[in-house]
Amino acid sequence: MNFAVIMKRELHGYFATPIAYVFIAIFLVLSGVFTFYLGNFYERQQADLIPFFSFHPWLYLFLIPAISMRLWSEERKSGTLELLMTLPLSRLDIVVGKFLAAWVFAGIALALTFPIWITVNYLGDPDNGIIVASYLGSWMMAGGFLAIGSCMSAITKSQVIAFVLCGFVSLLFVMAGFPLVLDLVKGWLPLTLIDMVASLSFLTHFNAVSRGVFSLLDFLYFTSVIVVWLGATSIVLDLKKGG
Amino acid sequence: MIEVSHLTKYYGDVAALEDLTFKLVPGEILGFLGPNGAGKSTAMKMLTGFLRPSSGEVRIWGSNMWQDSLVAQRHIGYLPEGAPAYEEMTPLGFLQFIADARGLTGVERANRLEQTITVMSLQEVLGQRIETLSKGFKRRVGLAQAILHDPDVLILDEPTDGLDPNQKHQVRKMIKGLSADKIVIVSTHNLEEVTAVCNRAMVLAKGRVVSDGTPESLMAMSPYHGAVTLKSSSASLAEIAEVVGSITGVKEAVPIAGGITIFPENIDNTLFTKVLEVSLAKGWKVDSLYVESGRLDEVFRSLTEGESQ
């Protein structure tokens, strides 16, 4: 249960600084703007939250790196990483604790969008099962972005580099099913591998989720993205120990 | 007990530390002495398990720092260079976090927190954010987290760096106060610190150990060690030089401002008496007369610069 100690400290850290409040405010404003102006929430005249959820991959693409960039970079820069890594805690506890804190924080921001859920229930009669599944799917996807960001942040002590790297790698994952990425690999990868790359797309998986089809496969997909990238984080940290 | 054998660290082709070997038992206070870049911090980072050595090993009471790091790290309290802490936390919150991470619970946790806060005199700043504290308080918070779990081994990287003389004195007093049954390793480039707190001194230069012994033996390497300095404002220095120069067993009498320093051929503790007797016999008005214990800064320079030339 040592990861809980790290998680508690980290979560406290978000709310002890303006980070939490700025992030939540911007997240809420932007998700509102996207839903109502770009998603034509009212004009569609449909009682669902598709316009709300379908912009989440894009919203996360630049907001999640803002959370994850500081995960390790900041500690490496300020020297507290040395303190943390010499405490009798396993690396797994530290990696998982930090990730969970960031994930719970993202979950809090996501949960605070509940007025839109109330709105759609007030205006019409939506399928609330779909909405709950979509919230869950969105949160899982946020976890995927955060795990990528955790690894990128472990690589460098510069938060700016961590931000840019995380944004770039996340974009590759979001767009993996689209020509932008597939054209890059088409020439030299066998077809089965191309299909594999395509199936790594956040967007493909999340589009299904935002329409309410949250299958076990999508759940497993995001879970494995999280596990793999946290494993990569741990490996990067270990390599850095070798100096 | 700490056993360090052939600890070596390379960054690329550059050796940051080469073949560091030593053994410490409780009660020993080891000072790592050396110029910046000598490998002191690198050594400490490997002793605490933050860096992995290129070769060699560290054992803390038998536990290997790499195979058994969690057990080994439990013995250690560590103050990293610059006393890093989570700046947005209060000292109380920070120490509570360390206590939890160290696995302290219940009454023991409460007692250790209270005791540490008292020893480090942190009561008045407990509720302030660490980022708003003065350098001295920040350092004390760093020391507090290191001693919180009452470790067997304390590893302190430049614990008094940037403190004012009063704070330095306090920190040294604290180190001496807790070390009876503990092993302490302190790094410093401050020479007086070694004589003030350590009973063993290791001089590092360019990643190698160039001297290992007691602070006294380090002092004894100074050419001034055992010399006698006589100061007089009224007597003729030329006459004094001539007379003491002819005392048996005197190698050289060197004039200095307002006096003369007399170097013996062999250090046998008889020189002082001889010089005293001569000055009384001659009726010189002596302002002061003392035995030099040695000049550490000179020893330090000759050891560490000699290595780099």
XYZ file of C-alpha atoms in Angstrom:
552
model
C 0.000 0.000 0.000
C 3.004 2.273 -0.228
C 1.743 3.740 -3.485
C -1.064 5.339 -1.477
C 1.489 7.415 0.456
C 2.901 8.808 -2.792
C -0.553 9.285 -4.257
C -1.752 11.244 -1.258
C 1.232 13.579 -1.340
C 0.937 14.134 -5.084
C -2.777 14.868 -4.988
C -2.203 17.278 -2.149
C 0.515 18.871 -4.285
C -1.922 19.612 -7.124
C -4.311 21.427 -4.852
C -1.612 23.222 -2.839
C -0.585 25.089 -5.987
C -2.612 27.031 -8.571
C -2.080 24.146 -11.040
C -5.278 22.361 -10.052
C -7.523 25.393 -10.192
C -6.119 26.782 -13.437
C -6.305 23.393 -15.087
C -9.846 22.658 -13.992
C -11.070 26.113 -14.997
C -9.507 25.913 -18.477
C -10.708 22.353 -18.940
C -14.290 23.287 -18.094
C -14.289 26.416 -20.263
C -12.809 24.640 -23.266
C -15.037 21.592 -23.024
C -17.987 23.987 -22.926
C -16.744 25.964 -25.910
C -16.130 22.810 -27.933
C -19.490 21.324 -27.087
C -21.631 24.353 -27.731
C -19.814 26.164 -30.562
C -18.004 23.441 -32.475
C -20.277 20.572 -31.544
C -23.551 22.459 -32.141
C -25.032 20.934 -29.000
C -28.326 22.840 -29.286
C -28.658 22.891 -33.059
C -28.505 19.099 -33.291
C -31.648 18.865 -31.211
C -30.605 15.465 -29.880
C -30.571 14.409 -26.260
C -27.100 12.903 -26.122
C -23.578 14.024 -25.223
C -21.796 13.017 -28.431
C -20.764 16.621 -29.202
C -19.331 16.833 -25.679
C -17.338 13.593 -25.668
C -16.152 13.604 -29.268
C -13.869 16.568 -28.602
C -12.208 14.970 -25.574
C -9.310 13.371 -27.500
C -8.359 16.819 -28.834
C -8.855 18.507 -25.510
C -6.687 15.917 -23.765
C -4.073 16.158 -26.472
C -2.812 19.450 -25.166
C -4.238 19.590 -21.640
C -3.024 16.217 -20.364
C 0.637 16.908 -21.239
C 0.270 19.996 -19.066
C -0.408 17.735 -16.079
C 1.989 14.959 -16.944
C 4.989 17.094 -17.903
C 5.777 17.856 -14.288
C 5.434 14.281 -12.992
C 9.175 13.487 -13.070
C 10.858 16.442 -14.763
C 10.051 18.804 -11.943
C 11.355 16.407 -9.304
C 14.523 15.748 -11.227
C 15.138 19.458 -11.621
C 14.436 20.395 -8.005
C 16.391 17.416 -6.630
C 13.443 15.889 -4.773
C 13.682 12.850 -7.066
C 16.873 11.955 -5.222
C 14.996 12.120 -1.963
C 12.093 10.083 -3.312
C 14.226 7.374 -4.908
C 16.318 6.861 -1.778
C 13.275 6.290 0.432
C 12.595 2.597 1.052
C 9.819 2.506 -1.546
C 9.780 0.281 -4.598
C 9.946 1.980 -7.955
C 6.605 0.455 -8.860
C 4.956 2.093 -5.833
C 6.350 5.451 -6.849
C 5.413 5.133 -10.542
C 1.907 3.871 -9.792
C 1.324 6.334 -6.950
C 2.243 9.306 -9.098
C 0.171 8.073 -12.016
C -2.892 7.373 -9.888
C -2.747 10.847 -8.355
C -2.657 12.446 -11.800
C -5.420 10.151 -12.997
C -7.659 10.876 -10.034
C -7.014 14.563 -10.581
C -8.028 14.272 -14.247
C -11.082 12.359 -13.041
C -12.034 15.212 -10.729
C -11.791 17.680 -13.613
C -13.893 15.376 -15.758
C -16.482 14.865 -13.013
C -16.856 18.630 -12.664
C -18.390 18.751 -16.147
C -21.535 17.248 -14.586
C -23.667 20.372 -15.325
C -23.715 19.354 -18.974
C -25.124 16.020 -17.932
C -27.795 17.765 -15.878
C -28.488 20.072 -18.834
C -29.061 17.274 -21.285
C -31.346 15.515 -18.822
C -33.258 18.746 -18.291
C -33.669 19.335 -22.012
C -34.477 15.831 -23.100
C -34.443 12.189 -22.223
C -30.956 10.816 -22.958
C -29.722 7.283 -22.403
C -27.870 7.767 -19.132
C -26.244 4.340 -19.383
C -24.444 5.503 -22.511
C -23.397 8.715 -20.805
C -21.934 6.863 -17.824
C -20.082 4.506 -20.170
C -18.782 7.495 -22.119
C -17.541 9.215 -18.958
C -15.763 6.017 -17.987
C -14.281 5.661 -21.459
C -13.128 9.265 -21.470
C -11.451 8.757 -18.123
C -9.722 5.597 -19.363
C -8.462 7.527 -22.372
C -7.172 10.293 -20.089
C -5.259 7.550 -18.253
C -3.684 6.475 -21.537
C -2.544 10.032 -22.284
C -1.211 10.390 -18.727
C 0.774 7.159 -18.900
C 2.426 8.312 -22.140
C 3.104 11.666 -20.482
C 4.597 9.992 -17.420
C 7.152 8.204 -19.578
C 8.015 11.346 -21.546
C 8.468 13.271 -18.316
C 10.813 10.595 -16.965
C 13.064 11.100 -19.984
C 13.959 14.728 -19.411
C 14.342 17.270 -16.653
C 12.930 19.974 -18.893
C 9.178 20.302 -18.503
C 8.906 22.028 -21.881
C 10.531 19.091 -23.649
C 8.323 16.695 -21.692
C 5.245 18.649 -22.781
C 6.203 18.678 -26.458
C 7.249 15.014 -26.500
C 4.062 13.946 -24.778
C 1.943 16.008 -27.186
C 3.730 14.495 -30.167
C 3.582 10.856 -29.066
C -0.036 11.295 -28.006
C -0.868 12.747 -31.416
C 0.660 9.678 -33.064
C -1.547 7.475 -30.915
C -4.659 9.520 -31.513
C -4.081 9.540 -35.248
C -2.747 5.995 -35.602
C -5.788 4.897 -37.615
C -5.552 7.812 -40.053
C -3.559 8.389 -43.255
C -1.294 10.873 -41.412
C 0.309 7.993 -39.539
C -0.560 5.054 -41.761
C 1.067 6.646 -44.842
C 4.301 6.780 -42.896
C 4.376 3.024 -42.359
C 2.561 1.820 -45.464
C 5.622 1.538 -47.675
C 7.700 -0.759 -45.526
C 5.547 -2.572 -42.992
C 3.670 -5.819 -43.756
C -0.098 -5.516 -43.902
C -0.742 -7.268 -40.604
C 1.521 -4.812 -38.805
C -0.178 -1.881 -40.525
C -3.478 -3.157 -39.243
C -1.924 -3.406 -35.821
C -0.743 0.189 -35.965
C -4.202 1.255 -37.072
C -5.797 -0.610 -34.205
C -3.645 1.349 -31.754
C -5.591 4.501 -32.491
C -7.110 6.254 -29.480
C -9.641 7.797 -31.814
C -10.944 4.529 -33.241
C -11.441 3.160 -29.748
C -12.831 6.319 -28.291
C -15.276 7.014 -31.121
C -16.944 3.757 -30.320
C -16.981 4.717 -26.657
C -18.459 8.163 -27.224
C -21.326 6.563 -29.118
C -21.985 4.385 -26.127
C -20.413 1.176 -27.370
C -17.913 0.675 -24.599
C -16.830 -2.882 -25.172
C -14.508 -4.986 -23.086
C -12.015 -4.708 -25.933
C -11.808 -0.913 -25.648
C -11.476 -1.226 -21.896
C -8.645 -3.737 -22.304
C -7.053 -1.546 -24.939
C -6.798 1.529 -22.703
C -5.762 -0.601 -19.722
C -2.907 -2.111 -21.674
C -1.837 1.316 -22.974
C -1.596 2.452 -19.349
C 0.272 -0.648 -18.186
C 2.755 -0.596 -21.072
C 3.604 3.084 -20.715
C 3.945 2.877 -16.947
C 6.277 -0.076 -17.484
C 8.233 2.079 -19.923
C 8.344 4.841 -17.301
C 9.844 2.432 -14.811
C 12.452 1.272 -17.327
C 13.420 4.849 -18.211
C 13.835 5.660 -14.515
C 16.002 2.587 -14.090
C 18.185 3.516 -17.063
C 18.620 6.988 -15.628
C 19.900 5.442 -12.399
C 22.766 4.070 -14.382
C 23.557 7.708 -15.132
C 28.237 -1.405 9.449
C 28.960 -0.121 5.960
C 31.233 -1.982 3.603
C 32.114 -0.262 0.363
C 34.302 -2.139 -2.034
C 35.874 -0.904 -5.257
C 33.035 1.508 -5.935
C 33.525 3.032 -9.373
C 31.425 5.316 -11.525
C 32.047 6.265 -15.118
C 30.098 8.864 -17.070
C 30.972 7.804 -20.593
C 34.748 7.640 -20.562
C 35.129 10.038 -17.675
C 35.686 8.519 -14.258
C 33.652 10.392 -11.651
C 34.814 8.042 -8.915
C 37.397 5.284 -8.998
C 37.889 2.365 -6.687
C 36.456 3.736 -3.471
C 36.869 1.171 -0.698
C 36.231 1.602 3.015
C 34.483 0.125 6.001
C 32.730 2.010 8.773
C 31.445 0.852 12.163
C 29.042 2.674 14.514
C 30.621 5.668 16.170
C 32.645 6.651 13.162
C 32.054 10.033 11.582
C 33.633 10.092 8.165
C 34.271 13.337 6.359
C 34.536 13.325 2.582
C 36.765 16.228 1.761
C 37.605 17.516 -1.660
C 37.220 20.306 -4.171
C 34.071 20.636 -6.257
C 33.854 17.839 -8.783
C 36.056 15.486 -6.772
C 33.361 12.806 -6.684
C 31.924 13.382 -3.200
C 28.319 13.702 -4.306
C 28.665 10.865 -6.816
C 29.924 8.635 -4.009
C 26.995 9.593 -1.780
C 24.457 9.030 -4.559
C 25.772 5.493 -4.934
C 25.918 4.874 -1.185
C 22.227 5.742 -0.929
C 21.121 3.793 -3.994
C 20.174 6.761 -6.173
C 22.876 6.023 -8.746
C 23.980 2.608 -9.889
C 27.748 2.099 -9.762
C 29.643 1.088 -12.907
C 31.311 -1.524 -10.725
C 31.868 -2.327 -7.078
C 29.327 -2.745 -4.318
C 27.853 -1.186 -1.206
C 26.677 -3.252 1.751
C 24.729 -1.790 4.654
C 24.672 -4.256 7.555
C 25.135 -6.995 5.031
C 22.356 -5.894 2.658
C 23.499 -5.185 -0.850
C 22.362 -1.743 -2.000
C 21.403 -3.118 -5.421
C 19.972 -6.540 -4.781
C 18.305 -5.654 -1.526
C 17.838 -1.924 -1.833
C 14.681 -1.546 0.261
C 16.288 -3.228 3.281
C 19.542 -1.336 2.844
C 17.768 2.001 2.366
C 15.818 1.562 5.588
C 19.059 1.947 7.539
C 19.897 5.221 5.875
C 18.918 8.825 6.423
C 20.056 10.985 3.546
C 20.347 14.706 3.005
C 20.964 15.208 -0.725
C 22.982 18.154 -1.961
C 21.070 21.416 -1.610
C 18.548 19.912 0.834
C 15.718 19.435 -1.683
C 12.145 19.390 -0.353
C 8.665 19.735 -1.786
C 8.462 23.514 -1.741
C 4.675 23.771 -1.762
C 4.379 21.702 1.418
C 4.699 22.859 5.007
C 7.506 21.355 7.117
C 4.872 19.453 9.094
C 3.179 18.031 5.996
C 6.538 17.163 4.501
C 7.777 15.371 7.617
C 4.478 13.502 7.931
C 4.889 12.340 4.341
C 8.428 11.125 5.065
C 7.184 9.363 8.209
C 4.517 7.540 6.166
C 6.973 6.669 3.421
C 9.344 5.332 6.085
C 6.531 3.183 7.422
C 6.299 4.833 10.846
C 2.918 4.404 12.526
C 1.009 5.163 15.708
C 2.797 6.299 18.835
C 6.230 5.806 17.345
C 5.339 8.092 14.438
C 4.013 10.800 16.747
C 7.044 10.541 19.046
C 9.585 10.641 16.255
C 7.876 13.635 14.646
C 7.775 15.527 17.905
C 11.350 14.690 18.827
C 12.730 15.597 15.414
C 10.846 18.883 15.294
C 12.250 19.748 18.724
C 15.830 18.757 17.904
C 15.733 20.813 14.708
C 13.849 23.720 16.368
C 11.205 23.812 13.661
C 8.202 24.611 15.890
C 7.823 28.207 14.765
C 7.730 27.422 11.018
C 5.711 24.194 11.018
C 2.740 25.717 9.231
C 4.599 27.828 6.657
C 5.234 26.702 3.121
C 8.807 25.485 2.700
C 9.326 27.825 -0.273
C 8.899 30.821 2.033
C 11.510 29.659 4.566
C 15.033 31.033 4.930
C 17.975 28.979 3.770
C 18.807 27.976 7.327
C 15.315 26.666 8.024
C 15.190 24.834 4.687
C 18.432 23.090 5.572
C 17.020 22.152 8.955
C 13.893 20.720 7.323
C 16.202 18.652 5.113
C 18.152 17.424 8.121
C 14.919 16.693 9.965
C 13.674 14.370 7.211
C 17.046 12.602 7.274
C 17.006 11.871 11.017
C 13.237 11.350 11.328
C 13.308 7.550 11.454
C 16.346 7.504 13.767
C 18.564 5.853 11.124
C 21.710 3.858 11.832
C 23.500 5.585 9.010
C 23.336 9.278 8.259
C 24.637 10.486 4.928
C 24.767 14.259 4.657
C 25.876 16.007 1.480
C 27.249 19.406 2.444
C 24.965 19.847 5.456
C 26.268 23.282 6.432
C 26.690 24.777 2.974
C 25.291 28.294 2.865
C 24.523 28.516 6.578
C 25.684 31.357 8.787
C 28.273 30.623 11.497
C 25.655 30.187 14.222
C 23.642 27.761 12.151
C 26.801 25.855 11.211
C 27.623 25.526 14.860
C 24.125 24.213 15.598
C 24.250 21.636 12.825
C 27.678 20.412 13.916
C 26.503 20.156 17.484
C 23.523 18.123 16.304
C 25.742 15.762 14.291
C 28.097 15.227 17.207
C 25.168 14.829 19.573
C 23.572 11.936 17.713
C 26.547 10.016 16.554
C 27.477 7.813 19.518
C 25.925 4.636 18.105
C 25.568 5.763 14.527
C 27.595 5.947 11.380
C 27.761 9.398 9.865
C 29.191 10.363 6.501
C 29.489 14.073 5.825
C 30.786 15.666 2.658
C 32.187 19.130 2.701
C 34.676 21.442 1.113
C 34.829 23.296 4.359
C 38.017 22.289 6.167
C 37.178 23.393 9.668
C 34.131 21.129 9.518
C 36.306 18.044 9.320
C 38.260 18.881 12.449
C 35.082 20.037 14.181
C 32.937 16.915 13.704
C 34.787 14.030 12.086
C 36.975 11.305 13.515
C 37.978 10.101 10.084
C 38.774 12.149 7.012
C 39.015 11.002 3.440
C 40.338 13.410 0.852
C 39.068 12.944 -2.699
C 40.503 14.538 -5.802
C 39.466 13.800 -9.356
C 37.487 10.772 -8.270
C 40.292 9.143 -6.297
C 41.033 8.861 -2.608
C 44.298 10.698 -2.004
C 44.337 10.498 1.778
C 42.481 8.519 4.427
C 43.082 8.928 8.160
C 42.132 10.909 11.226
C 41.818 14.692 10.924
C 44.911 14.847 13.168
C 46.934 12.713 10.795
C 45.803 14.994 8.001
C 47.019 17.986 9.990
C 50.299 16.193 10.641
C 50.950 16.198 6.919
C 51.300 19.961 7.081
C 54.897 21.243 7.146
C 53.730 23.538 9.929
C 52.733 20.627 12.131
C 54.867 20.702 15.296
C 56.500 24.018 14.450
C 56.664 26.708 17.120
C 55.783 30.315 16.444
C 57.114 33.055 18.649
C 55.816 36.606 18.395
C 57.493 39.586 19.914
C 57.084 43.271 19.177
C 59.979 44.563 21.239
C 62.919 42.197 20.771
C 65.059 42.158 17.648
C 63.784 39.503 15.298
C 67.212 39.120 13.733
C 68.672 38.282 17.139
C 65.862 35.838 17.917
C 66.320 34.141 14.578
C 70.014 33.733 15.173
C 69.618 32.385 18.696
C 66.766 29.929 18.080
C 68.378 28.859 14.833
C 71.276 27.520 16.838
C 69.138 25.436 19.229
C 69.858 21.741 18.705
C 67.164 19.982 16.741
C 66.005 23.116 14.920
C 65.911 22.778 11.190
C 64.967 26.283 10.211
C 63.780 29.578 11.675
C 61.594 31.531 9.264
C 60.727 35.172 9.949
C 57.051 36.085 9.671
C 55.220 39.369 10.352
C 55.955 40.311 13.984
C 57.677 37.058 14.871
C 59.340 33.928 13.775
C 58.297 30.342 13.050
C 60.719 27.646 14.109
C 60.635 24.255 12.375
C 62.095 21.229 14.196
C 64.110 18.510 12.503
C 61.993 15.843 14.191
C 58.627 16.365 15.825
C 59.278 15.267 19.412
C 57.347 17.842 21.460
C 60.502 19.254 23.047
C 60.859 22.286 20.818
C 58.364 24.432 22.707
C 60.209 23.986 26.024
C 63.546 24.690 24.425
C 62.331 27.920 22.806
C 60.630 28.945 26.045
C 63.789 28.395 28.081
C 65.910 30.390 25.628
C 63.493 33.304 25.585
C 63.396 33.430 29.386
C 67.175 33.217 29.584
C 67.578 36.021 27.057
C 64.873 38.099 28.712
C 62.911 38.717 25.468
C 59.485 40.289 25.836
C 57.413 37.556 24.217
C 53.858 38.447 23.088
C 52.880 34.916 22.253
C 54.418 31.499 21.873
C 52.543 28.491 20.505
C 52.881 25.149 18.804
C 51.374 25.005 15.319
C 48.973 22.082 14.902
C 49.182 22.182 11.141
C 47.442 24.074 8.401
C 44.692 22.057 6.829
C 44.169 24.378 3.892
C 47.767 23.839 2.804
C 47.493 20.087 3.148
C 44.233 20.199 1.221
C 45.814 22.226 -1.571
C 48.900 20.104 -1.861
C 46.838 16.892 -1.883
C 44.182 17.961 -4.325
C 46.153 20.237 -6.629
C 49.078 17.857 -6.786
C 46.644 15.334 -8.156
C 45.453 17.566 -10.942
C 48.849 18.720 -12.152
